[in-house]
Amino acid sequence: MRLVTLERCQAGVQLGKPIYSENGKILLSKGTELTDSFIARLKKLNIYTVYIDDDASEGIDILESIPVKVLNEATATITEGLGTLSEFNLSKPTLQAMIRTEKAVASFQSIFKEIINCLNENRTVLNLLATTKIHENHVYTHSLNVSIYACQLAIENGLSLKAIEEIGLGALLHDLGKIFVSPDVLNKPGRLTEAEFELMKSHSELGFNILRKVHEVPLVVAHCALQHHERLDGAGYPRGLKGNEIHPYAKIMSVADVFDAVTSHRVYRPAMLPHKAMELLYAGSGTQFDTNQLNLFKNCVAIYPQGLTVKLNDGRTGIVTKYNFHSVGRPEIRIIREKDQEVTPYEIDLSRNGNLTLEIVEADALL
Ligand SMILES: [Fe+2]
């Protein structure tokens, strides 16, 4: 199985993984032969990459960091729960609303308990690209993804279970305020006007103002929503906090938030591959992001996801087959071409070949 951009897919290729709707229904199952009309429909639904099965990638199994069933249940719960929280009337919450909110928070807590269990059970390298889903409302999927990345980073930090749970909840709720920002502004292609940008920025405080009044949500979780767009150099918002004025949880949150945002496809721009996203994050090391958090993060996400096509500096082309847990940035590769000539596939381990580097990396098929 390997990862290809839909742009390069031609009719006749076989899907390696199912494609799910946002509520977890299978839209196209594994093994489906893609036709021109399927490809056109998937493009319309903003699917950017798909996994396909072909001869060259036979036997490459893509690890699922979190079982699809857990992810689907989580998305459904988040969709319902964020909706409930957004209806919470700040000035005069009714008893009913308070009970509904309490239930929503409890259901969130059970979600990331399950996610933390999955992350703790098997030492994993996160590859959230592995589940292809239609994103009708990307606030929900984004919240879940950020929560998974943030929990993993919290584990990597060696934090206590209580802290990991708070970070998980903070990440799930960090963009709650976006529910009040018009989708026209949220999904606007190109630059926002000053007024639109101000509206967009208000989501941190909007979320905070709700969360700090919800009894079941610890105040530190509300601060995750408030501070996740702060930057170490003080150029963030809403308060322009600097360095250690920013809560450590918010520093974790901002790494997870930006990484997921840029590796997800949006109507107005294609997804960035993880290694490019990591370069972008490192460009903000010490100014936007905490360098220590970036160093920990790069050890727990798949910078070169399994199934990706790569070209080495010696001209060979291959597909990423396996991660090396001791050296996440240097995976095992199945070579399929040497200087544009097809060869009988063989595997090499980049962690044992220090002289080889990855030159070109594409979510691309050699179709
Ligand atoms: Fe945000």
Short mmCIF file of C-alpha atoms and ligand atoms in Angstrom, two decimals:
data_model
loop_
_atom_site.label_atom_id
_atom_site.label_comp_id
_atom_site.label_asym_id
_atom_site.label_seq_id
_atom_site.Cartn_x
_atom_site.Cartn_y
_atom_site.Cartn_z
CA MET A 1 0.00 0.00 0.00
CA ARG A 2 1.23 3.51 -0.65
CA LEU A 3 0.21 7.10 -0.42
CA VAL A 4 -0.53 9.05 -3.60
CA THR A 5 -2.05 12.41 -4.41
CA LEU A 6 -5.49 12.14 -5.92
CA GLU A 7 -4.28 14.55 -8.58
CA ARG A 8 -1.98 11.84 -9.98
CA CYS A 9 -4.46 8.96 -9.60
CA GLN A 10 -5.70 7.38 -12.77
CA ALA A 11 -8.83 5.34 -13.25
CA GLY A 12 -8.25 1.67 -12.46
CA VAL A 13 -6.12 2.03 -9.33
CA GLN A 14 -7.28 0.13 -6.26
CA LEU A 15 -7.97 1.80 -2.92
CA GLY A 16 -5.71 0.43 -0.19
CA LYS A 17 -7.75 1.87 2.69
CA PRO A 18 -11.40 2.76 2.96
CA ILE A 19 -12.55 6.36 2.74
CA TYR A 20 -14.80 7.44 5.58
CA SER A 21 -17.36 10.17 5.92
CA GLU A 22 -16.97 12.53 8.85
CA ASN A 23 -19.43 10.49 10.90
CA GLY A 24 -17.47 7.32 10.32
CA LYS A 25 -19.47 5.65 7.56
CA ILE A 26 -17.48 3.89 4.86
CA LEU A 27 -17.98 5.78 1.60
CA LEU A 28 -15.60 3.69 -0.51
CA SER A 29 -14.24 0.42 0.79
CA LYS A 30 -10.74 -1.01 0.52
CA GLY A 31 -10.21 -2.67 -2.85
CA THR A 32 -12.58 -0.34 -4.73
CA GLU A 33 -11.31 0.35 -8.21
CA LEU A 34 -11.30 4.10 -8.70
CA THR A 35 -13.13 5.34 -11.76
CA ASP A 36 -12.86 8.84 -13.26
CA SER A 37 -16.15 9.77 -11.66
CA PHE A 38 -15.04 8.52 -8.19
CA ILE A 39 -11.83 10.53 -8.54
CA ALA A 40 -13.76 13.65 -9.55
CA ARG A 41 -16.16 13.21 -6.62
CA LEU A 42 -13.38 12.69 -4.10
CA LYS A 43 -11.67 15.86 -5.35
CA LYS A 44 -14.90 17.76 -4.85
CA LEU A 45 -15.01 16.45 -1.28
CA ASN A 46 -11.53 17.91 -0.70
CA ILE A 47 -9.73 14.60 -0.41
CA TYR A 48 -6.10 15.28 -1.22
CA THR A 49 -4.29 11.98 -0.76
CA VAL A 50 -5.40 8.34 -0.84
CA TYR A 51 -3.75 5.00 -0.13
CA ILE A 52 -3.65 2.62 -3.07
CA ASP A 53 -2.56 -0.98 -3.51
CA ASP A 54 -0.23 -1.76 -6.39
CA ASP A 55 2.52 -4.26 -7.21
CA ALA A 56 5.37 -1.98 -6.19
CA SER A 57 3.92 -1.44 -2.72
CA GLU A 58 2.72 -5.00 -2.09
CA GLY A 59 3.15 -6.07 1.53
CA ILE A 60 3.62 -2.54 2.92
CA ASP A 61 1.13 -2.30 5.78
CA ILE A 62 0.37 1.14 7.08
CA LEU A 63 0.30 1.20 10.89
CA GLU A 64 -2.77 2.69 12.43
CA SER A 65 -1.69 4.80 15.38
CA ILE A 66 -5.22 4.87 16.78
CA PRO A 67 -7.86 2.33 15.61
CA VAL A 68 -10.31 3.81 13.11
CA LYS A 69 -13.21 2.74 15.32
CA VAL A 70 -11.89 4.88 18.18
CA LEU A 71 -11.32 7.85 15.86
CA ASN A 72 -14.81 7.61 14.38
CA GLU A 73 -16.48 7.39 17.78
CA ALA A 74 -14.37 10.30 18.97
CA THR A 75 -15.33 12.52 16.02
CA ALA A 76 -19.02 11.81 16.60
CA THR A 77 -18.73 12.64 20.31
CA ILE A 78 -16.78 15.82 19.60
CA THR A 79 -19.29 17.00 17.03
CA GLU A 80 -22.11 16.56 19.49
CA GLY A 81 -20.21 17.83 22.52
CA LEU A 82 -18.80 21.00 20.97
CA GLY A 83 -22.29 21.80 19.71
CA THR A 84 -23.65 21.49 23.26
CA LEU A 85 -20.89 23.64 24.72
CA SER A 86 -21.38 26.35 22.11
CA GLU A 87 -25.03 26.65 23.15
CA PHE A 88 -24.04 27.27 26.72
CA ASN A 89 -25.57 30.58 27.68
CA LEU A 90 -22.89 32.55 29.47
CA SER A 91 -25.04 34.98 31.35
CA LYS A 92 -27.84 32.68 32.44
CA PRO A 93 -27.19 28.98 31.99
CA THR A 94 -30.29 26.91 32.65
CA LEU A 95 -30.07 23.81 34.81
CA GLN A 96 -30.74 21.69 31.73
CA ALA A 97 -27.92 23.36 29.83
CA MET A 98 -25.59 22.78 32.77
CA ILE A 99 -26.45 19.09 32.87
CA ARG A 100 -25.95 18.77 29.10
CA THR A 101 -22.60 20.53 29.37
CA GLU A 102 -21.52 18.29 32.25
CA LYS A 103 -22.35 15.26 30.11
CA ALA A 104 -20.43 16.67 27.13
CA VAL A 105 -17.31 17.24 29.24
CA ALA A 106 -17.58 13.72 30.69
CA SER A 107 -17.85 12.24 27.19
CA PHE A 108 -14.75 14.22 26.11
CA GLN A 109 -12.86 12.88 29.09
CA SER A 110 -13.72 9.31 28.17
CA ILE A 111 -12.54 9.89 24.59
CA PHE A 112 -9.04 10.93 25.41
CA LYS A 113 -8.77 8.35 28.21
CA GLU A 114 -9.18 5.84 25.39
CA ILE A 115 -6.76 7.73 23.17
CA ILE A 116 -4.15 7.92 25.95
CA ASN A 117 -4.60 4.17 26.47
CA CYS A 118 -3.96 3.54 22.77
CA LEU A 119 -0.88 5.79 22.78
CA ASN A 120 0.50 4.20 25.95
CA GLU A 121 -0.19 0.63 24.91
CA ASN A 122 1.90 0.60 21.79
CA ARG A 123 4.90 2.85 21.37
CA THR A 124 3.75 4.56 18.24
CA VAL A 125 4.85 7.02 15.62
CA LEU A 126 1.83 9.12 14.87
CA ASN A 127 0.61 9.18 11.33
CA LEU A 128 -2.81 10.75 11.25
CA LEU A 129 -2.74 10.91 7.45
CA ALA A 130 -3.41 7.19 7.58
CA THR A 131 -7.16 7.66 7.90
CA THR A 132 -8.75 9.26 4.90
CA LYS A 133 -11.81 11.14 5.91
CA ILE A 134 -14.15 13.65 4.42
CA HIS A 135 -13.98 16.81 6.49
CA GLU A 136 -17.28 18.55 6.39
CA ASN A 137 -16.43 20.68 9.36
CA HIS A 138 -12.74 20.66 9.96
CA VAL A 139 -12.99 22.24 13.45
CA TYR A 140 -14.12 18.82 14.76
CA THR A 141 -11.46 16.70 13.08
CA HIS A 142 -8.82 19.32 13.83
CA SER A 143 -9.77 19.31 17.53
CA LEU A 144 -9.42 15.54 17.68
CA ASN A 145 -6.11 15.50 15.81
CA VAL A 146 -4.62 18.26 17.97
CA SER A 147 -5.72 16.33 21.03
CA ILE A 148 -3.95 13.18 19.82
CA TYR A 149 -0.73 15.04 18.95
CA ALA A 150 -0.82 17.00 22.21
CA CYS A 151 -1.39 13.85 24.33
CA GLN A 152 1.51 12.11 22.60
CA LEU A 153 3.74 15.14 23.16
CA ALA A 154 2.65 15.30 26.81
CA ILE A 155 3.58 11.61 27.18
CA GLU A 156 6.93 12.33 25.51
CA ASN A 157 7.42 15.14 28.11
CA GLY A 158 7.02 12.51 30.83
CA LEU A 159 4.10 14.39 32.41
CA SER A 160 1.72 12.88 34.95
CA LEU A 161 -1.50 11.21 33.86
CA LYS A 162 -3.47 14.11 35.32
CA ALA A 163 -1.47 16.59 33.24
CA ILE A 164 -1.82 14.46 30.09
CA GLU A 165 -5.59 14.34 30.62
CA GLU A 166 -5.79 18.10 31.12
CA ILE A 167 -3.75 18.68 27.98
CA GLY A 168 -5.98 16.24 26.06
CA LEU A 169 -9.10 18.10 27.16
CA GLY A 170 -7.48 21.48 26.54
CA ALA A 171 -6.60 20.42 23.00
CA LEU A 172 -10.08 19.08 22.32
CA LEU A 173 -11.56 22.39 23.38
CA HIS A 174 -8.87 24.82 22.21
CA ASP A 175 -10.82 26.05 19.18
CA LEU A 176 -14.28 26.01 20.76
CA GLY A 177 -14.59 29.74 20.07
CA LYS A 178 -14.37 29.07 16.31
CA ILE A 179 -17.92 27.82 16.41
CA PHE A 180 -18.92 31.47 16.70
CA VAL A 181 -16.77 32.63 13.78
CA SER A 182 -18.52 32.61 10.43
CA PRO A 183 -17.44 29.75 8.11
CA ASP A 184 -16.98 32.39 5.39
CA VAL A 185 -14.14 33.84 7.44
CA LEU A 186 -12.81 30.47 8.64
CA ASN A 187 -12.61 29.05 5.10
CA LYS A 188 -11.77 32.21 3.23
CA PRO A 189 -9.12 31.63 0.61
CA GLY A 190 -6.41 34.28 0.57
CA ARG A 191 -5.75 37.07 3.02
CA LEU A 192 -8.29 38.11 5.61
CA THR A 193 -9.18 41.80 5.90
CA GLU A 194 -8.19 43.44 9.17
CA ALA A 195 -11.76 43.20 10.46
CA GLU A 196 -12.00 39.51 9.49
CA PHE A 197 -8.68 38.79 11.16
CA GLU A 198 -9.85 40.46 14.37
CA LEU A 199 -12.98 38.29 14.25
CA MET A 200 -10.87 35.18 13.70
CA LYS A 201 -8.55 36.11 16.56
CA SER A 202 -11.50 36.54 18.93
CA HIS A 203 -11.95 32.74 19.03
CA SER A 204 -9.31 32.31 21.76
CA GLU A 205 -11.14 34.61 24.17
CA LEU A 206 -14.60 33.41 23.17
CA GLY A 207 -13.61 29.84 23.98
CA PHE A 208 -11.93 30.88 27.22
CA ASN A 209 -14.98 32.84 28.37
CA ILE A 210 -17.20 29.81 27.97
CA LEU A 211 -14.81 27.27 29.41
CA ARG A 212 -13.92 29.21 32.54
CA LYS A 213 -17.60 29.22 33.48
CA VAL A 214 -18.09 25.52 32.95
CA HIS A 215 -17.72 24.01 36.35
CA GLU A 216 -16.31 20.65 35.20
CA VAL A 217 -13.51 22.17 33.14
CA PRO A 218 -10.33 22.92 35.11
CA LEU A 219 -9.23 26.56 34.71
CA VAL A 220 -5.92 25.46 33.20
CA VAL A 221 -7.91 23.83 30.36
CA ALA A 222 -9.67 27.14 29.69
CA HIS A 223 -6.21 28.76 29.55
CA CYS A 224 -5.21 26.32 26.79
CA ALA A 225 -7.99 27.85 24.67
CA LEU A 226 -6.93 31.36 25.64
CA GLN A 227 -3.20 30.94 25.05
CA HIS A 228 -2.79 28.54 22.15
CA HIS A 229 -1.98 31.39 19.71
CA GLU A 230 0.54 33.10 21.97
CA ARG A 231 4.14 33.08 20.73
CA LEU A 232 7.38 32.94 22.73
CA ASP A 233 8.48 36.31 21.31
CA GLY A 234 5.30 38.05 22.43
CA ALA A 235 3.95 38.55 18.90
CA GLY A 236 1.00 36.20 19.43
CA TYR A 237 -2.55 36.89 20.55
CA PRO A 238 -4.75 37.73 22.41
CA ARG A 239 -2.46 39.00 25.18
CA GLY A 240 0.99 39.06 23.60
CA LEU A 241 2.40 36.92 26.42
CA LYS A 242 6.13 36.13 26.25
CA GLY A 243 8.34 33.13 27.10
CA ASN A 244 7.52 31.74 30.51
CA GLU A 245 4.40 33.89 30.82
CA ILE A 246 2.87 31.31 28.50
CA HIS A 247 1.54 28.22 30.27
CA PRO A 248 3.60 25.08 29.48
CA TYR A 249 0.41 23.33 28.28
CA ALA A 250 -0.20 26.11 25.76
CA LYS A 251 3.34 25.64 24.41
CA ILE A 252 2.52 21.98 23.73
CA MET A 253 -0.81 22.98 22.24
CA SER A 254 0.63 25.47 19.77
CA VAL A 255 3.05 22.88 18.30
CA ALA A 256 0.24 20.30 17.93
CA ASP A 257 -2.17 22.91 16.56
CA VAL A 258 0.05 24.30 13.82
CA PHE A 259 1.35 20.88 12.79
CA ASP A 260 -2.15 19.53 12.28
CA ALA A 261 -3.39 22.71 10.59
CA VAL A 262 -0.70 22.73 7.93
CA THR A 263 -0.74 18.96 7.29
CA SER A 264 -4.50 19.05 6.69
CA HIS A 265 -6.02 19.88 3.36
CA ARG A 266 -8.10 23.03 3.25
CA VAL A 267 -10.36 24.31 0.50
CA TYR A 268 -7.95 27.20 -0.03
CA ARG A 269 -4.65 25.31 0.10
CA PRO A 270 -3.35 21.75 -0.20
CA ALA A 271 -1.93 19.85 2.76
CA MET A 272 1.78 20.10 3.47
CA LEU A 273 3.66 16.83 3.88
CA PRO A 274 4.80 16.19 7.48
CA HIS A 275 8.53 16.78 6.83
CA LYS A 276 7.73 20.19 5.28
CA ALA A 277 5.45 21.00 8.21
CA MET A 278 8.28 20.13 10.59
CA GLU A 279 10.63 22.46 8.69
CA LEU A 280 8.03 25.21 8.99
CA LEU A 281 7.73 24.62 12.74
CA TYR A 282 11.52 24.71 13.15
CA ALA A 283 11.61 28.02 11.29
CA GLY A 284 9.64 29.35 14.27
CA SER A 285 11.87 27.66 16.86
CA GLY A 286 12.54 30.00 19.79
CA THR A 287 10.33 32.75 18.37
CA GLN A 288 6.96 31.09 17.91
CA PHE A 289 7.57 27.65 19.40
CA ASP A 290 9.48 26.21 22.33
CA THR A 291 12.54 24.46 20.85
CA ASN A 292 12.46 21.73 23.48
CA GLN A 293 8.85 20.89 22.53
CA LEU A 294 9.76 20.77 18.83
CA ASN A 295 12.63 18.36 19.54
CA LEU A 296 10.32 16.06 21.49
CA PHE A 297 7.59 16.31 18.89
CA LYS A 298 9.81 15.32 15.99
CA ASN A 299 10.52 12.03 17.76
CA CYS A 300 6.91 11.01 17.98
CA VAL A 301 5.37 11.86 14.61
CA ALA A 302 5.98 10.18 11.30
CA ILE A 303 7.98 12.84 9.45
CA TYR A 304 8.11 10.48 6.47
CA PRO A 305 4.86 8.50 6.68
CA GLN A 306 4.75 4.90 5.52
CA GLY A 307 3.79 4.58 1.89
CA LEU A 308 5.39 7.88 0.87
CA THR A 309 7.46 7.99 -2.32
CA VAL A 310 10.96 9.35 -1.82
CA LYS A 311 14.05 9.95 -3.92
CA LEU A 312 17.49 9.52 -2.40
CA ASN A 313 20.52 11.73 -3.05
CA ASP A 314 22.10 8.93 -5.12
CA GLY A 315 19.18 8.94 -7.58
CA ARG A 316 17.30 5.90 -6.26
CA THR A 317 13.55 6.05 -5.76
CA GLY A 318 11.63 4.09 -3.16
CA ILE A 319 8.67 3.84 -0.86
CA VAL A 320 8.83 4.28 2.93
CA THR A 321 8.09 0.86 4.45
CA LYS A 322 8.86 1.05 8.18
CA TYR A 323 9.68 3.55 10.91
CA ASN A 324 12.78 3.28 13.02
CA PHE A 325 11.68 4.14 16.53
CA HIS A 326 15.24 5.08 17.52
CA SER A 327 15.56 7.38 14.49
CA VAL A 328 12.15 8.51 13.26
CA GLY A 329 13.57 10.73 10.50
CA ARG A 330 15.49 7.81 8.93
CA PRO A 331 12.99 5.11 7.98
CA GLU A 332 13.36 1.89 6.00
CA ILE A 333 12.79 2.26 2.27
CA ARG A 334 11.83 -0.18 -0.49
CA ILE A 335 13.85 0.79 -3.54
CA ILE A 336 11.88 0.39 -6.78
CA ARG A 337 13.92 2.47 -9.24
CA GLU A 338 17.54 3.29 -9.80
CA LYS A 339 18.19 6.33 -11.96
CA ASP A 340 14.72 6.07 -13.52
CA GLN A 341 15.16 2.37 -14.39
CA GLU A 342 12.78 -0.04 -12.68
CA VAL A 343 14.60 -2.63 -10.57
CA THR A 344 13.59 -5.70 -8.61
CA PRO A 345 12.47 -4.13 -5.33
CA TYR A 346 14.81 -4.40 -2.33
CA GLU A 347 14.85 -2.76 1.08
CA ILE A 348 17.42 -0.46 2.68
CA ASP A 349 17.54 0.99 6.18
CA LEU A 350 18.37 4.71 6.20
CA SER A 351 19.32 4.54 9.87
CA ARG A 352 22.22 2.27 8.87
CA ASN A 353 23.19 4.32 5.82
CA GLY A 354 24.29 7.67 7.20
CA ASN A 355 25.55 8.87 3.80
CA LEU A 356 22.09 8.69 2.21
CA THR A 357 19.63 11.54 2.47
CA LEU A 358 16.11 12.06 1.21
CA GLU A 359 16.12 14.58 -1.59
CA ILE A 360 12.62 14.64 -2.98
CA VAL A 361 9.65 13.49 -1.03
CA GLU A 362 6.25 13.36 -2.60
CA ALA A 363 2.86 11.93 -1.82
CA ASP A 364 3.00 10.82 -5.35
CA ALA A 365 2.62 7.71 -7.40
CA LEU A 366 4.93 6.81 -10.19
CA LEU A 367 1.95 5.90 -12.30
FE FE B 1 -7.01 28.36 17.22
#
